[in-house]
Coordinates of C-alpha atoms in Angstrom, one line a residue:
X1 CA 42.4 -22.2 4.8
X2 CA 43.6 -20.6 1.5
X3 CA 40.4 -21.5 -0.3
X4 CA 38.3 -19.9 2.5
X5 CA 40.4 -16.7 2.1
X6 CA 39.8 -16.7 -1.6
X7 CA 36.1 -17.3 -1.2
X8 CA 36.0 -14.4 1.3
X9 CA 37.8 -12.1 -1.2
X10 CA 35.5 -13.0 -4.1
X11 CA 32.5 -12.5 -1.8
X12 CA 33.7 -8.9 -1.2
X13 CA 33.7 -8.3 -4.9
X14 CA 30.3 -9.9 -5.2
X15 CA 28.8 -7.8 -2.4
X16 CA 30.3 -4.6 -3.9
X17 CA 28.8 -5.2 -7.4
X18 CA 25.6 -6.6 -6.0
X19 CA 24.9 -3.5 -3.9
X20 CA 26.0 -1.2 -6.7
X21 CA 23.8 -2.8 -9.4
X22 CA 20.9 -4.3 -7.4
X23 CA 21.7 -7.8 -8.5
X24 CA 22.6 -9.5 -5.2
X25 CA 25.8 -11.4 -4.9
X26 CA 24.6 -14.7 -6.3
X27 CA 25.3 -13.9 -9.9
X28 CA 29.1 -14.0 -9.0
X29 CA 29.1 -16.4 -6.1
X30 CA 27.4 -19.4 -7.6
X31 CA 29.7 -19.8 -10.7
X32 CA 32.8 -18.9 -8.6
X33 CA 32.1 -21.6 -6.0
X34 CA 31.2 -24.3 -8.5
X35 CA 33.9 -23.5 -11.2
X36 CA 36.8 -22.3 -9.1
X37 CA 36.4 -24.2 -5.9
X38 CA 34.4 -27.2 -7.1
X39 CA 31.8 -26.8 -4.5
X40 CA 28.7 -29.0 -4.9
X41 CA 26.0 -27.0 -6.7
X42 CA 23.5 -27.4 -3.8
X43 CA 25.9 -25.8 -1.3
X44 CA 26.8 -23.1 -3.9
X45 CA 23.1 -22.1 -4.3
X46 CA 22.6 -22.2 -0.5
X47 CA 25.6 -19.9 -0.1
X48 CA 24.3 -17.7 -2.9
X49 CA 21.0 -17.3 -1.1
X50 CA 22.9 -16.2 2.0
X51 CA 25.0 -13.8 -0.2
X52 CA 21.8 -12.1 -1.5
X53 CA 20.4 -11.6 2.0
X54 CA 23.8 -10.2 3.1
X55 CA 24.0 -7.8 0.2
X56 CA 20.5 -6.6 0.8
X57 CA 21.1 -6.2 4.5
X58 CA 24.4 -4.4 4.0
X59 CA 22.8 -2.0 1.5
X60 CA 19.4 -1.5 3.1
X61 CA 20.3 0.9 6.0
X62 CA 22.2 3.4 3.8
X63 CA 19.7 3.2 0.9
X64 CA 16.7 3.6 3.2
X65 CA 18.2 6.4 5.1
X66 CA 19.0 8.3 1.9
X67 CA 15.5 7.6 0.5
X68 CA 17.0 5.8 -2.5
X69 CA 14.9 2.7 -1.8
X70 CA 11.3 3.2 -2.7
X71 CA 9.6 0.8 -0.3
X72 CA 6.1 1.4 -1.7
X73 CA 7.3 0.4 -5.2
X74 CA 9.2 -2.5 -3.8
X75 CA 6.3 -4.0 -1.9
X76 CA 3.9 -3.3 -4.8
X77 CA 6.2 -5.1 -7.3
X78 CA 6.7 -8.0 -4.9
X79 CA 3.1 -9.0 -5.7
X80 CA 4.1 -9.7 -9.3
X81 CA 7.3 -11.5 -8.3
X82 CA 5.6 -13.7 -5.8
X83 CA 2.8 -14.7 -8.3
X84 CA 5.4 -15.3 -10.9
X85 CA 7.4 -17.6 -8.6
X86 CA 4.3 -19.6 -7.9
X87 CA 3.6 -19.9 -11.6
X88 CA 7.2 -20.9 -12.3
X89 CA 7.0 -23.6 -9.7
X90 CA 3.9 -25.1 -11.3
X91 CA 5.3 -24.9 -14.8
X92 CA 8.7 -26.3 -14.0
X93 CA 7.7 -29.9 -14.7
X94 CA 5.8 -29.0 -17.9
X95 CA 7.8 -26.5 -19.9
X96 CA 11.0 -27.4 -21.7
X97 CA 13.5 -25.0 -20.0
X98 CA 16.1 -24.9 -22.8
X99 CA 13.8 -22.8 -24.9
X100 CA 13.2 -20.5 -22.0
X101 CA 16.9 -20.0 -21.5
X102 CA 17.2 -19.0 -25.2
X103 CA 14.1 -16.7 -25.1
X104 CA 15.1 -14.9 -21.9
X105 CA 18.7 -14.7 -22.9
X106 CA 17.7 -12.9 -26.2
X107 CA 15.3 -10.7 -24.3
X108 CA 18.1 -9.6 -21.9
X109 CA 20.4 -8.9 -24.9
X110 CA 17.7 -6.7 -26.4
X111 CA 17.2 -4.9 -23.1
X112 CA 20.9 -4.3 -22.7
X113 CA 20.9 -2.5 -26.1
X114 CA 17.9 -0.4 -25.0
X115 CA 19.6 0.5 -21.8
X116 CA 22.8 1.4 -23.6
X117 CA 20.9 3.8 -25.7
X118 CA 20.0 5.7 -22.5
X119 CA 23.6 5.7 -21.3
X120 CA 24.2 9.4 -22.1
X121 CA 21.6 10.7 -19.6
X122 CA 21.9 10.8 -15.8
X123 CA 18.1 11.1 -15.1
X124 CA 15.0 10.1 -17.0
X125 CA 13.4 12.9 -18.9
X126 CA 9.8 13.8 -19.9
X127 CA 8.3 11.1 -17.7
X128 CA 4.5 11.2 -17.6
X129 CA 3.1 9.9 -14.3
X130 CA 1.0 6.8 -14.5
X131 CA -2.5 7.3 -12.9
X132 CA -1.9 4.2 -10.7
X133 CA 1.4 5.7 -9.5
X134 CA -0.6 8.7 -8.2
X135 CA -3.2 6.6 -6.5
X136 CA -0.6 4.4 -4.9
X137 CA 1.7 7.3 -4.0
X138 CA 4.7 5.8 -5.7
X139 CA 6.3 9.1 -6.9
X140 CA 9.1 10.3 -4.6
X141 CA 12.5 12.0 -4.5
X142 CA 16.0 11.5 -3.2
X143 CA 19.1 13.5 -2.7
X144 CA 21.7 12.7 -5.4
X145 CA 25.2 13.3 -3.9
X146 CA 26.9 13.1 -7.3
X147 CA 24.7 15.9 -8.7
X148 CA 24.5 17.7 -5.3
X149 CA 20.7 18.2 -5.6
X150 CA 17.3 16.8 -4.6
X151 CA 15.9 14.7 -7.4
X152 CA 12.1 14.3 -7.6
X153 CA 11.0 11.5 -9.9
X154 CA 7.7 10.4 -11.4
X155 CA 6.7 6.8 -12.0
X156 CA 5.5 5.6 -15.4
X157 CA 4.5 2.2 -16.8
X158 CA 3.2 0.8 -13.5
X159 CA 1.4 -2.2 -15.1
X160 CA 4.4 -2.8 -17.4
X161 CA 6.7 -2.9 -14.5
X162 CA 4.4 -5.2 -12.5
X163 CA 4.2 -7.5 -15.6
X164 CA 8.0 -7.6 -15.8
X165 CA 8.2 -8.5 -12.1
X166 CA 5.8 -11.4 -12.9
X167 CA 8.2 -12.5 -15.6
X168 CA 11.1 -12.2 -13.3
X169 CA 9.4 -14.3 -10.6
X170 CA 8.4 -16.9 -13.2
X171 CA 12.0 -17.1 -14.4
X172 CA 13.3 -17.6 -10.8
X173 CA 10.7 -20.4 -10.2
X174 CA 11.3 -22.1 -13.6
X175 CA 15.1 -21.9 -14.0
X176 CA 16.2 -21.5 -10.4
X177 CA 18.2 -18.3 -11.1
X178 CA 18.2 -14.9 -9.5
X179 CA 16.1 -12.3 -11.1
X180 CA 17.7 -9.1 -9.9
X181 CA 18.8 -8.2 -13.5
X182 CA 15.1 -8.4 -14.6
X183 CA 14.0 -6.3 -11.7
X184 CA 16.4 -3.5 -12.4
X185 CA 15.6 -3.7 -16.1
X186 CA 11.9 -3.5 -15.5
X187 CA 12.1 -0.5 -13.3
X188 CA 14.5 1.3 -15.6
X189 CA 12.8 0.6 -18.9
X190 CA 9.2 0.4 -18.0
X191 CA 8.7 2.5 -15.0
X192 CA 11.4 5.1 -16.0
X193 CA 12.9 5.3 -12.5
X194 CA 16.3 6.8 -11.9
X195 CA 19.0 4.1 -12.1
X196 CA 20.0 4.6 -8.5
X197 CA 16.4 4.1 -7.3
X198 CA 16.0 1.0 -9.5
X199 CA 19.2 -0.5 -8.1
X200 CA 18.4 0.3 -4.4
X201 CA 14.8 -0.9 -4.7
X202 CA 15.9 -4.1 -6.4
X203 CA 18.4 -4.7 -3.5
X204 CA 15.5 -4.4 -1.1
X205 CA 13.2 -6.7 -3.1
X206 CA 15.7 -9.5 -3.7
X207 CA 16.5 -9.5 0.1
X208 CA 12.8 -10.0 0.9
X209 CA 12.5 -12.9 -1.6
X210 CA 15.8 -14.6 -0.5
X211 CA 14.9 -14.4 3.2
X212 CA 11.6 -16.1 2.4
X213 CA 13.3 -19.0 0.6
X214 CA 16.3 -19.3 2.9
X215 CA 14.4 -21.4 5.4
X216 CA 13.8 -24.1 2.8
X217 CA 17.5 -24.3 1.9
X218 CA 18.4 -24.5 5.7
X219 CA 16.0 -27.3 6.4
X220 CA 17.2 -29.2 3.3
X221 CA 20.7 -28.8 4.8
X222 CA 21.9 -27.1 1.6
X223 CA 23.6 -24.3 3.6
X224 CA 27.2 -25.3 4.6
X225 CA 28.4 -23.0 7.5
X226 CA 32.0 -23.4 6.4
X227 CA 31.1 -21.9 3.0
X228 CA 28.3 -19.6 3.9
X229 CA 30.1 -17.9 6.8
X230 CA 33.0 -16.4 4.7
X231 CA 30.6 -15.6 1.9
X232 CA 28.2 -13.8 4.2
X233 CA 31.0 -11.8 5.9
X234 CA 32.7 -10.9 2.6
X235 CA 29.5 -9.9 0.8
X236 CA 28.4 -7.8 3.8
X237 CA 31.7 -5.9 3.7
X238 CA 31.6 -5.4 0.0
X239 CA 28.0 -4.2 0.1
X240 CA 28.8 -1.6 2.7
X241 CA 31.5 -0.2 0.5
X242 CA 29.4 -0.5 -2.6
X243 CA 26.6 1.6 -1.2
X244 CA 29.0 4.4 -0.4
X245 CA 30.6 4.3 -3.9
X246 CA 27.1 4.2 -5.6
X247 CA 26.1 7.3 -3.8
X248 CA 29.0 9.2 -5.4
X249 CA 28.7 7.7 -8.9
X250 CA 26.6 9.3 -11.7
X251 CA 23.7 7.2 -12.9
X252 CA 25.0 6.9 -16.4
X253 CA 28.2 5.3 -15.1
X254 CA 26.2 2.8 -13.1
X255 CA 24.2 2.0 -16.3
X256 CA 27.5 1.5 -18.2
X257 CA 28.6 -1.0 -15.6
X258 CA 25.3 -2.7 -15.5
X259 CA 25.0 -3.3 -19.3
X260 CA 28.1 -5.5 -19.6
X261 CA 26.9 -7.6 -16.7
X262 CA 23.5 -7.9 -18.4
X263 CA 25.2 -9.1 -21.6
X264 CA 27.3 -11.7 -19.7
X265 CA 24.2 -13.1 -18.0
X266 CA 22.3 -13.2 -21.3
X267 CA 25.1 -15.0 -23.1
X268 CA 25.3 -17.5 -20.2
X269 CA 21.6 -18.2 -20.6
X270 CA 21.8 -18.6 -24.4
X271 CA 24.8 -20.9 -24.1
X272 CA 23.1 -23.0 -21.5
X273 CA 20.0 -23.2 -23.6
X274 CA 22.0 -24.4 -26.6
X275 CA 24.0 -26.9 -24.6
X276 CA 20.8 -28.4 -23.1
X277 CA 19.5 -29.0 -26.7

């Protein structure tokens, strides 16, 4: 009973950070379940999938209502993510994954430095609209409660962002890890979206991806209701709180929270790659 309560409390934190940063709750739940509670990795990953769906569901209503989620961008980028996931599945038996952990870990460290350099600004500046963004009507606006103003934004680097989503999907398929960090990174660095829009749209995208794969985990019996239930409930509660907090935070603060998480994930990937060698 005590362990269920602790799982529930950790899930609240996971949902809060997941909805705030657009990463889903899996980045916290999987290591917490395996390292702290000695849960079998299969059940931990199954619960992690549920946590991602719960995070996305808890955040979706608020973000969609406030136009923070750009559904057009999300559905367009899902093309790259889906193609990448298929590629990753095909390559999983061919490519030596330890080198991939090292390469992508170093890539994320570099991206963390690039994002940190932008930490002083709340909104992207001098963004030139990509012609494809005009054709696909990806440009939009949202009301920023922390700035108390309507924020119109232009979308740049459409093909670069799509390429990054392909990489994110490939990583998921090859390494079996969540790719929310790569999604936010791609939208922030390549497409020059406001950090809040990147986070909200990533939440939407990872929910779609996780929902598509949840059936596979269910039929493989990798979802243990005794673990998944407190995780789902806690993550949902945390996500609801996270969406409200995010609305009031300045974008530069969200970026400052996101960068350390990015560094932690990249270090984990590098260490795993070294240990596998």
